[in-house]
CSV table of C-alpha atoms and ligand atoms in Angstrom, one decimal:
chain,number,residue,atom,x,y,z
A,1,MET,CA,-137.4,49.4,186.2
A,2,ALA,CA,-139.5,50.2,182.9
A,3,ILE,CA,-139.9,53.5,181.3
A,4,GLN,CA,-143.4,54.7,181.6
A,5,THR,CA,-143.6,58.0,179.2
A,6,LYS,CA,-142.0,59.2,176.1
A,7,GLN,CA,-140.8,62.4,178.3
A,8,GLU,CA,-139.3,60.2,180.8
A,9,LEU,CA,-137.6,58.2,178.0
A,10,ARG,CA,-136.1,61.3,176.6
A,11,SER,CA,-134.5,62.6,179.5
A,12,PHE,CA,-133.4,59.0,180.7
A,13,VAL,CA,-131.6,58.5,177.3
A,14,LYS,CA,-130.1,61.8,177.3
A,15,GLU,CA,-128.7,61.5,180.9
A,16,THR,CA,-127.5,57.9,180.2
A,17,ILE,CA,-125.7,59.3,176.9
A,18,ARG,CA,-124.2,62.3,179.2
A,19,THR,CA,-122.9,59.9,181.6
A,20,THR,CA,-121.8,56.8,179.9
A,21,PRO,CA,-117.9,57.0,179.7
A,22,ILE,CA,-116.6,56.4,176.1
A,23,SER,CA,-113.9,54.2,174.4
A,24,ASP,CA,-112.9,56.5,171.5
A,25,ILE,CA,-111.6,53.9,168.7
A,26,HIS,CA,-109.7,56.3,166.5
A,27,THR,CA,-108.0,59.4,167.3
A,28,HIS,CA,-104.6,61.0,166.5
A,29,LEU,CA,-103.9,62.0,169.9
A,30,PHE,CA,-100.9,60.7,171.8
A,31,THR,CA,-99.5,60.4,175.4
A,32,GLU,CA,-97.5,63.2,177.2
A,33,ASP,CA,-94.5,60.8,176.6
A,34,PHE,CA,-94.7,61.6,173.0
A,35,GLY,CA,-93.8,65.3,173.8
A,36,ASP,CA,-94.7,67.7,171.1
A,37,MET,CA,-96.8,65.1,169.1
A,38,LEU,CA,-99.8,65.6,171.8
A,39,LEU,CA,-101.4,68.7,170.5
A,40,TRP,CA,-103.6,70.9,172.7
A,41,GLY,CA,-104.3,74.5,173.2
A,42,ILE,CA,-106.1,77.5,171.4
A,43,ASP,CA,-103.6,77.6,168.8
A,44,GLU,CA,-103.6,73.9,167.8
A,45,LEU,CA,-107.3,74.3,167.5
A,46,LEU,CA,-107.4,77.2,165.3
A,47,THR,CA,-104.7,75.6,163.0
A,48,TYR,CA,-106.6,72.3,162.8
A,49,HIS,CA,-106.3,71.2,159.0
A,50,TYR,CA,-110.2,71.4,158.7
A,51,LEU,CA,-109.8,75.1,159.6
A,52,VAL,CA,-107.0,75.9,157.3
A,53,ALA,CA,-109.1,74.5,154.3
A,54,GLU,CA,-111.9,76.9,155.4
A,55,THR,CA,-109.8,80.0,155.8
A,56,LEU,CA,-107.9,79.8,152.8
A,57,ARG,CA,-111.0,79.7,150.7
A,58,PHE,CA,-111.4,83.4,151.9
A,59,HIS,CA,-107.8,84.6,150.7
A,60,PRO,CA,-107.3,83.6,147.2
A,61,ASP,CA,-104.4,85.9,147.1
A,62,LEU,CA,-102.4,84.6,149.7
A,63,PRO,CA,-99.9,81.9,148.3
A,64,TYR,CA,-100.2,78.8,150.3
A,65,GLU,CA,-96.3,79.1,150.8
A,66,SER,CA,-96.9,82.4,152.4
A,67,PHE,CA,-99.4,80.7,155.1
A,68,TRP,CA,-97.1,77.8,155.7
A,69,ALA,CA,-94.3,80.0,156.3
A,70,MET,CA,-96.1,81.7,159.0
A,71,SER,CA,-95.6,81.0,162.8
A,72,LYS,CA,-98.4,78.7,164.4
A,73,ARG,CA,-99.4,81.8,166.2
A,74,GLU,CA,-99.7,84.0,163.0
A,75,GLN,CA,-101.6,81.1,161.1
A,76,ALA,CA,-104.0,80.9,164.4
A,77,ASP,CA,-104.6,84.9,164.2
A,78,LEU,CA,-105.4,84.6,160.5
A,79,VAL,CA,-108.1,81.8,161.1
A,80,TRP,CA,-109.6,83.8,164.1
A,81,GLN,CA,-109.9,86.9,162.1
A,82,THR,CA,-111.0,85.2,159.0
A,83,LEU,CA,-113.5,82.6,160.2
A,84,PHE,CA,-114.6,84.0,163.7
A,85,LEU,CA,-114.6,87.9,163.2
A,86,ASP,CA,-115.0,88.6,159.6
A,87,HIS,CA,-117.6,85.9,159.1
A,88,SER,CA,-119.9,83.7,161.5
A,89,PRO,CA,-118.4,80.6,162.7
A,90,TYR,CA,-121.1,78.3,162.1
A,91,SER,CA,-119.2,75.6,159.9
A,92,GLU,CA,-119.0,72.4,162.4
A,93,ALA,CA,-115.3,72.8,162.8
A,94,CYS,CA,-115.5,76.3,163.7
A,95,ARG,CA,-118.5,75.7,166.1
A,96,GLY,CA,-116.3,73.1,167.4
A,97,VAL,CA,-113.7,75.7,168.7
A,98,LEU,CA,-116.5,77.7,170.5
A,99,THR,CA,-117.8,74.3,172.2
A,100,VAL,CA,-114.4,73.7,173.7
A,101,LEU,CA,-113.9,77.3,174.8
A,102,ASN,CA,-117.3,77.1,176.3
A,103,ARG,CA,-117.0,73.8,178.2
A,104,LEU,CA,-113.7,75.2,179.6
A,105,GLY,CA,-115.6,77.9,181.1
A,106,LEU,CA,-114.1,80.6,179.0
A,107,ASP,CA,-116.1,83.7,177.8
A,108,VAL,CA,-117.0,82.9,174.1
A,109,ALA,CA,-119.0,86.3,173.8
A,110,SER,CA,-115.9,88.1,174.4
A,111,ARG,CA,-114.2,87.1,171.3
A,112,ASP,CA,-110.8,87.8,173.3
A,113,LEU,CA,-108.2,85.4,171.6
A,114,GLU,CA,-105.6,86.7,174.1
A,115,SER,CA,-107.5,85.8,177.2
A,116,TYR,CA,-107.9,82.2,175.8
A,117,ARG,CA,-104.3,82.1,175.0
A,118,ALA,CA,-103.7,83.2,178.6
A,119,PHE,CA,-105.8,80.4,179.9
A,120,PHE,CA,-104.0,77.6,178.1
A,121,ALA,CA,-100.7,79.2,179.2
A,122,SER,CA,-101.4,78.8,182.9
A,123,LYS,CA,-101.9,74.9,182.3
A,124,SER,CA,-99.6,72.1,182.5
A,125,THR,CA,-99.8,69.3,180.1
A,126,SER,CA,-100.5,66.5,182.5
A,127,GLU,CA,-103.3,68.7,184.6
A,128,TYR,CA,-104.7,69.5,180.9
A,129,ILE,CA,-105.0,65.9,180.0
A,130,ASP,CA,-106.6,65.1,183.3
A,131,LEU,CA,-109.3,67.8,182.7
A,132,ILE,CA,-110.0,67.1,179.3
A,133,PHE,CA,-110.6,63.4,180.0
A,134,LYS,CA,-112.8,64.4,183.0
A,135,LEU,CA,-114.6,67.0,181.3
A,136,SER,CA,-115.3,64.9,177.9
A,137,ASN,CA,-116.2,62.0,180.1
A,138,VAL,CA,-114.1,59.8,177.7
A,139,ALA,CA,-112.4,57.0,179.5
A,140,ASN,CA,-109.9,55.9,176.9
A,141,VAL,CA,-108.8,57.0,173.5
A,142,CYS,CA,-107.1,54.7,170.8
A,143,MET,CA,-103.9,56.7,169.1
A,144,THR,CA,-102.8,56.1,165.5
A,145,ASN,CA,-99.1,54.8,166.1
A,146,ASP,CA,-97.0,54.9,162.7
A,147,PRO,CA,-94.0,53.4,162.9
A,148,PHE,CA,-92.9,55.0,159.6
A,149,VAL,CA,-92.9,58.5,161.3
A,150,ASP,CA,-89.5,59.0,162.4
A,151,SER,CA,-90.1,61.0,165.6
A,152,GLU,CA,-92.9,58.4,166.4
A,153,ARG,CA,-90.4,55.4,166.0
A,154,ASN,CA,-87.8,57.3,168.0
A,155,ALA,CA,-90.5,57.8,170.8
A,156,TRP,CA,-91.2,54.2,171.1
A,157,GLU,CA,-87.5,53.5,171.9
A,158,MET,CA,-87.9,55.6,175.0
A,159,ILE,CA,-91.4,54.5,176.2
A,160,GLN,CA,-91.4,51.9,179.0
A,161,GLU,CA,-95.0,52.0,179.7
A,162,VAL,CA,-98.2,53.5,178.0
A,163,ASP,CA,-100.6,55.8,179.9
A,164,PRO,CA,-103.4,53.3,180.3
A,165,ARG,CA,-105.9,55.8,179.0
A,166,PHE,CA,-104.1,55.6,175.6
A,167,ASN,CA,-104.6,52.6,173.5
A,168,THR,CA,-102.6,51.9,170.5
A,169,ALA,CA,-103.2,51.1,167.0
A,170,LEU,CA,-100.6,50.1,164.5
A,171,ARG,CA,-100.9,52.4,161.3
A,172,ILE,CA,-99.4,50.8,158.2
A,173,ASP,CA,-100.3,53.2,155.3
A,174,PRO,CA,-96.7,53.1,153.7
A,175,LEU,CA,-96.4,49.2,153.8
A,176,LEU,CA,-99.3,49.0,151.4
A,177,MET,CA,-99.6,52.5,149.7
A,178,GLN,CA,-95.8,52.8,148.8
A,179,TRP,CA,-94.1,49.5,149.2
A,180,GLU,CA,-92.4,49.5,145.7
A,181,GLU,CA,-91.6,53.1,145.8
A,182,SER,CA,-89.7,53.6,148.7
A,183,THR,CA,-90.9,51.3,151.8
A,184,TRP,CA,-89.2,48.3,150.9
A,185,GLU,CA,-85.9,50.1,151.2
A,186,LYS,CA,-86.8,51.4,154.4
A,187,LEU,CA,-87.5,47.8,155.8
A,188,LYS,CA,-84.3,46.7,154.2
A,189,GLU,CA,-82.4,49.8,156.0
A,190,TRP,CA,-83.8,48.7,159.3
A,191,GLY,CA,-82.5,45.3,159.1
A,192,TYR,CA,-85.3,43.4,157.4
A,193,ASP,CA,-84.5,41.0,154.7
A,194,VAL,CA,-86.7,42.1,151.9
A,195,GLU,CA,-86.8,43.1,148.2
A,196,GLN,CA,-88.8,45.2,146.0
A,197,ALA,CA,-90.7,42.3,144.7
A,198,VAL,CA,-93.2,40.7,147.1
A,199,THR,CA,-91.3,37.3,147.2
A,200,ASP,CA,-91.4,34.6,150.1
A,201,LYS,CA,-88.2,36.3,151.4
A,202,THR,CA,-90.1,39.5,151.4
A,203,VAL,CA,-93.2,38.1,153.0
A,204,GLU,CA,-91.2,37.0,155.9
A,205,GLY,CA,-89.4,40.3,156.2
A,206,ILE,CA,-92.7,42.1,156.5
A,207,ARG,CA,-94.2,39.5,158.7
A,208,GLU,CA,-91.2,40.0,161.0
A,209,PHE,CA,-91.6,43.8,160.8
A,210,LEU,CA,-95.3,43.4,161.9
A,211,ARG,CA,-94.6,41.1,164.7
A,212,THR,CA,-91.9,43.4,166.2
A,213,TRP,CA,-94.2,46.3,166.2
A,214,ILE,CA,-97.0,44.4,167.5
A,215,ARG,CA,-95.0,43.3,170.3
A,216,LYS,CA,-93.8,46.8,171.2
A,217,MET,CA,-97.0,48.5,170.6
A,218,ASN,CA,-99.6,46.0,171.8
A,219,PRO,CA,-102.2,47.4,169.3
A,220,LEU,CA,-105.8,46.9,169.3
A,221,TYR,CA,-105.9,46.7,165.7
A,222,MET,CA,-103.8,47.6,162.5
A,223,ALA,CA,-104.9,50.1,160.4
A,224,VAL,CA,-104.7,51.8,157.0
A,225,SER,CA,-106.2,54.7,154.9
A,226,LEU,CA,-107.1,53.4,151.3
A,227,PRO,CA,-108.3,55.1,148.2
A,228,PRO,CA,-111.4,54.6,146.4
A,229,SER,CA,-109.8,52.6,143.9
A,230,PHE,CA,-109.0,49.8,146.3
A,231,ARG,CA,-110.0,46.3,145.4
A,232,TYR,CA,-109.5,43.2,146.9
A,233,PRO,CA,-108.2,40.5,145.8
A,234,GLU,CA,-105.9,42.7,143.8
A,235,GLN,CA,-102.7,41.4,141.7
A,236,SER,CA,-100.3,44.0,142.9
A,237,ALA,CA,-98.0,44.6,145.7
A,238,ARG,CA,-100.6,45.9,147.9
A,239,GLY,CA,-102.9,43.0,147.5
A,240,ASP,CA,-100.0,40.4,148.0
A,241,ILE,CA,-99.0,42.1,151.1
A,242,ILE,CA,-102.5,42.1,152.6
A,243,ALA,CA,-103.1,38.5,151.7
A,244,LYS,CA,-99.7,37.1,152.7
A,245,CYS,CA,-98.4,39.5,155.8
A,246,ILE,CA,-101.1,41.6,157.0
A,247,LEU,CA,-103.9,39.0,157.5
A,248,PRO,CA,-101.8,36.2,158.5
A,249,VAL,CA,-100.1,38.3,161.3
A,250,ALA,CA,-103.5,40.0,162.4
A,251,LYS,CA,-104.9,36.3,162.8
A,252,GLU,CA,-101.9,35.3,164.6
A,253,PHE,CA,-102.2,38.1,167.2
A,254,ASP,CA,-106.0,37.9,167.1
A,255,ILE,CA,-106.4,41.6,165.9
A,256,PRO,CA,-108.5,43.0,163.5
A,257,PHE,CA,-107.5,44.9,160.1
A,258,ALA,CA,-109.1,48.3,160.1
A,259,MET,CA,-109.8,49.6,156.7
A,260,MET,CA,-110.6,53.5,156.1
A,261,ILE,CA,-111.5,53.8,152.6
A,262,GLY,CA,-112.3,56.5,150.3
A,263,VAL,CA,-109.6,59.0,150.5
A,264,ASN,CA,-108.1,60.5,147.5
A,265,LYS,CA,-104.9,61.9,148.9
A,266,ARG,CA,-103.6,65.4,148.2
A,267,VAL,CA,-106.0,66.5,145.5
A,268,ASN,CA,-104.4,69.9,146.3
A,269,PRO,CA,-100.9,68.9,147.8
A,270,ALA,CA,-100.3,72.8,148.6
A,271,LEU,CA,-102.8,72.4,151.4
A,272,GLY,CA,-101.0,69.7,153.2
A,273,ASP,CA,-103.1,67.6,155.4
A,274,ALA,CA,-106.0,69.8,154.3
A,275,GLY,CA,-105.7,68.7,150.6
A,276,ASP,CA,-107.1,65.2,150.9
A,277,SER,CA,-110.5,64.7,149.4
A,278,VAL,CA,-113.2,61.9,149.1
A,279,GLY,CA,-114.4,59.5,146.6
A,280,LEU,CA,-116.9,56.6,145.9
A,281,SER,CA,-115.2,53.2,147.0
A,282,ASP,CA,-116.3,49.7,146.5
A,283,VAL,CA,-118.4,47.8,149.2
A,284,ARG,CA,-118.2,44.8,147.2
A,285,THR,CA,-114.3,44.6,147.9
A,286,VAL,CA,-115.0,44.8,151.6
A,287,GLU,CA,-117.5,41.9,151.2
A,288,GLN,CA,-115.1,40.0,149.2
A,289,ILE,CA,-112.2,40.3,152.0
A,290,CYS,CA,-114.6,39.4,154.9
A,291,SER,CA,-115.7,36.4,152.7
A,292,LEU,CA,-112.3,35.1,151.7
A,293,HIS,CA,-111.0,35.6,155.2
A,294,PRO,CA,-113.5,34.4,157.7
A,295,ASP,CA,-111.1,33.9,160.3
A,296,ASN,CA,-109.9,37.5,160.2
A,297,LYS,CA,-111.8,40.3,161.8
A,298,PHE,CA,-112.1,43.7,160.0
A,299,LEU,CA,-113.2,47.2,161.2
A,300,CYS,CA,-114.3,49.4,158.5
A,301,THR,CA,-115.2,53.0,157.8
A,302,MET,CA,-116.0,54.7,154.6
A,303,LEU,CA,-115.5,58.4,153.7
A,304,ALA,CA,-118.3,58.7,151.0
A,305,ARG,CA,-121.9,59.4,152.0
A,306,GLU,CA,-123.1,57.1,149.1
A,307,ASN,CA,-121.1,54.2,150.5
A,308,GLN,CA,-122.7,54.1,153.9
A,309,HIS,CA,-125.8,52.2,153.2
A,310,GLY,CA,-123.9,49.4,151.3
A,311,LEU,CA,-121.5,49.1,154.2
A,312,ALA,CA,-124.1,48.9,156.6
A,313,VAL,CA,-125.7,46.0,154.5
A,314,ALA,CA,-122.3,44.3,154.3
A,315,ALA,CA,-122.1,44.2,158.0
A,316,ARG,CA,-125.4,42.3,158.0
A,317,LYS,CA,-123.8,39.7,156.0
A,318,PHE,CA,-120.5,39.3,157.7
A,319,ARG,CA,-120.1,39.0,161.6
A,320,ASN,CA,-116.4,39.4,161.1
A,321,LEU,CA,-117.0,42.9,159.9
A,322,HIS,CA,-117.4,45.8,162.6
A,323,VAL,CA,-118.6,49.3,161.2
A,324,PHE,CA,-117.4,52.5,163.0
A,325,GLY,CA,-117.5,56.1,163.2
A,326,CYS,CA,-118.5,59.0,160.8
A,327,TRP,CA,-115.3,59.8,159.4
A,328,TRP,CA,-113.8,63.2,158.7
A,329,PHE,CA,-116.0,65.1,155.9
A,330,LEU,CA,-118.9,62.7,157.5
A,331,ASN,CA,-118.5,64.1,160.8
A,332,ASN,CA,-121.1,66.8,160.7
A,333,PRO,CA,-124.4,66.8,162.5
A,334,SER,CA,-126.7,66.4,159.2
A,335,LEU,CA,-124.8,63.4,158.0
A,336,ILE,CA,-124.2,61.8,161.7
A,337,GLU,CA,-127.9,61.9,162.1
A,338,GLU,CA,-128.5,60.3,158.8
A,339,MET,CA,-126.0,57.6,159.2
A,340,THR,CA,-126.8,56.9,162.6
A,341,ARG,CA,-130.4,56.5,162.0
A,342,MET,CA,-129.7,53.9,159.1
A,343,ARG,CA,-127.1,52.0,161.0
A,344,PHE,CA,-129.5,51.6,164.1
A,345,GLU,CA,-132.0,50.5,161.7
A,346,LEU,CA,-130.1,48.0,159.9
A,347,LEU,CA,-127.6,47.0,162.7
A,348,GLY,CA,-129.3,47.6,166.0
A,349,THR,CA,-126.5,48.1,168.9
A,350,SER,CA,-123.8,46.1,166.9
A,351,VAL,CA,-122.1,49.0,165.5
A,352,THR,CA,-119.8,51.8,166.8
A,353,PRO,CA,-121.6,54.8,165.6
A,354,GLN,CA,-118.7,57.4,166.2
A,355,HIS,CA,-115.1,58.0,166.7
A,356,SER,CA,-113.7,61.5,167.3
A,357,ASP,CA,-110.7,61.6,164.9
A,358,CYS,CA,-109.5,64.3,167.3
A,359,ARG,CA,-106.0,65.5,166.6
A,360,VAL,CA,-106.1,68.1,169.3
A,361,LEU,CA,-106.8,67.0,172.8
A,362,ASP,CA,-109.4,69.6,173.6
A,363,GLN,CA,-111.2,68.6,170.4
A,364,LEU,CA,-112.7,65.6,172.6
A,365,LEU,CA,-115.0,68.0,174.3
A,366,TYR,CA,-116.6,69.3,171.2
A,367,LYS,CA,-116.5,66.1,168.9
A,368,TRP,CA,-118.1,64.1,171.7
A,369,ASP,CA,-120.6,66.7,172.9
A,370,HIS,CA,-121.8,67.1,169.4
A,371,SER,CA,-122.2,63.5,168.6
A,372,ARG,CA,-123.6,62.6,172.0
A,373,GLU,CA,-126.5,65.0,171.3
A,374,ILE,CA,-127.3,63.3,168.1
A,375,ILE,CA,-127.1,59.8,169.2
A,376,ALA,CA,-129.3,60.7,172.1
A,377,ASN,CA,-131.9,61.9,169.9
A,378,VAL,CA,-132.0,59.2,167.3
A,379,LEU,CA,-131.9,56.4,170.1
A,380,THR,CA,-134.7,58.2,171.7
A,381,ASP,CA,-136.8,57.9,168.6
A,382,LYS,CA,-136.0,54.0,168.4
A,383,TYR,CA,-137.0,53.4,171.7
A,384,ALA,CA,-140.2,55.3,171.3
A,385,ASP,CA,-141.0,53.4,168.2
A,386,LEU,CA,-140.8,50.4,170.5
A,387,LEU,CA,-143.0,52.0,173.2
A,388,GLU,CA,-145.6,52.3,170.4
A,389,THR,CA,-145.7,48.6,170.1
A,390,GLY,CA,-146.5,47.9,173.8
A,391,TRP,CA,-142.7,46.8,174.4
A,392,LYS,CA,-141.4,48.2,177.7
A,393,VAL,CA,-137.9,49.5,177.8
A,394,LYS,CA,-136.2,48.9,181.0
A,395,LYS,CA,-133.7,51.4,182.3
A,396,LYS,CA,-130.9,49.0,182.6
A,397,GLU,CA,-131.3,48.0,178.9
A,398,ILE,CA,-131.1,51.5,177.8
A,399,ARG,CA,-127.7,51.6,180.0
A,400,ARG,CA,-126.5,48.6,178.6
A,401,ASP,CA,-127.1,49.7,174.9
A,402,VAL,CA,-125.3,53.0,175.3
A,403,SER,CA,-122.2,51.3,177.0
A,404,ASP,CA,-122.4,48.8,173.8
A,405,LEU,CA,-122.6,52.0,171.4
A,406,PHE,CA,-119.9,53.8,173.1
A,407,GLY,CA,-117.2,51.1,173.0
A,408,GLY,CA,-118.7,47.9,174.3
A,409,ALA,CA,-119.6,46.3,171.1
A,410,PHE,CA,-116.2,47.3,169.9
A,411,TRP,CA,-114.2,45.4,172.6
A,412,ARG,CA,-116.6,42.7,172.5
A,413,PHE,CA,-115.9,42.4,168.6
A,414,LEU,CA,-112.1,42.4,169.6
A,415,GLY,CA,-112.8,39.5,172.3
A,416,LYS,CA,-111.2,41.7,175.0
A,417,GLU,CA,-112.6,43.0,178.2
A,418,ASN,CA,-114.0,46.5,178.0
A,419,PRO,CA,-111.8,48.4,180.4
A,420,VAL,CA,-114.7,50.8,181.0
A,421,LYS,CA,-116.8,49.3,183.8
I,501,RAT,O1,-109.8,63.2,159.7
I,501,RAT,C1,-108.5,63.4,159.7
I,501,RAT,O2,-107.8,64.4,160.6
I,501,RAT,C2,-107.7,63.0,158.6
I,501,RAT,O3,-106.7,64.1,158.3
I,501,RAT,C3,-106.9,61.7,158.6
I,501,RAT,O4,-106.0,61.7,159.7
I,501,RAT,C4,-107.7,60.4,158.8
I,501,RAT,O5,-108.6,60.6,159.8
I,501,RAT,C5,-107.0,59.4,159.0
I,501,RAT,O6,-106.7,58.6,159.9
I,501,RAT,O7,-106.5,59.1,157.9
I,502,ZN,ZN1,-107.9,59.6,161.5
């Protein structure tokens, strides 16, 4: 059935966006089997590193070490007092906490942190996971699985079967960013026949390492976060490992290499995870890697606002490139709106406009509620422009497009069946 009026269009798009289940293609969430690594609840929400950065701005006299020495609950108390009571919580990360509480049916107006704590204390982890997936209407999330983190590596020894709501992604930052400093020794210690130089022997050892973990995790893709200075091709251990290990193994298993480009790590190390920053990166590098390796697939998101236009254009040139998400400092309404509009105009529906990057399970509620609203608005405008030409938009076509934007295009790019029916 075709849509007749703009009013009908607006409400149908909104409803379709609200009811279409999402495949969230990048998060830092874990299944229950990973124990403490799965974060949830109010104290975790409040100590999200985005909020830690905002809180410490208001406490120039509080030494960083003193903040880190506090218990999680004390840190959460300080964040709540500082960002929610002493000042108005309209930053995106603060607003997110309130959206979560509201969606859980808690009384946001009461400002009663203890009553929120009591609500979370009454839930078991597994019932809470079910509740959040249901309320957020997210069908599945992709984890970030890093074999270089000891606790994660150990957890994988025990895991038989992964909860099907959680997909896996093999994260390999240390392999590319610290090979010569330390990673080669780790691989050697784990029994791989490698040396510091990227020789033929090392290449074979790294490939074996990747194959072992791919067989164990069955990842949707291999991923890395890269600095603005990343160039490809490049005469360095990193360049060699990408060319000789990552890309051949990715091709062997037919999985993409996901490049998240633009992070200047630890510009303020005292802030921990909150201490990373952003820099302008090189889109030409993305074009080169796609061009030099046409049989490989690449996922890409970039952190600098100024890189977004170039990246969208690059995706028009290379069909082995799939652009995704409004990453980290871009995950703010004004920037999501701008980027989504531009990407729809340049790429139509062949893009994944958003991922959540959740570190705390509950955040699925706010990250997706906020993004859904913006995507619905932009999409409505785009269909409205079509109506102006005399084109008739059918309801089933809107459903098709939304399901593409919420994971369908991604799964098609992978060449795998979208588990969301
Ligand atoms: O957004 C974040 O939480 C960052 O700290 C990073 O984890 C980033 O998303 C990444 O995956 O490296
Ligand atoms: Zn992330």
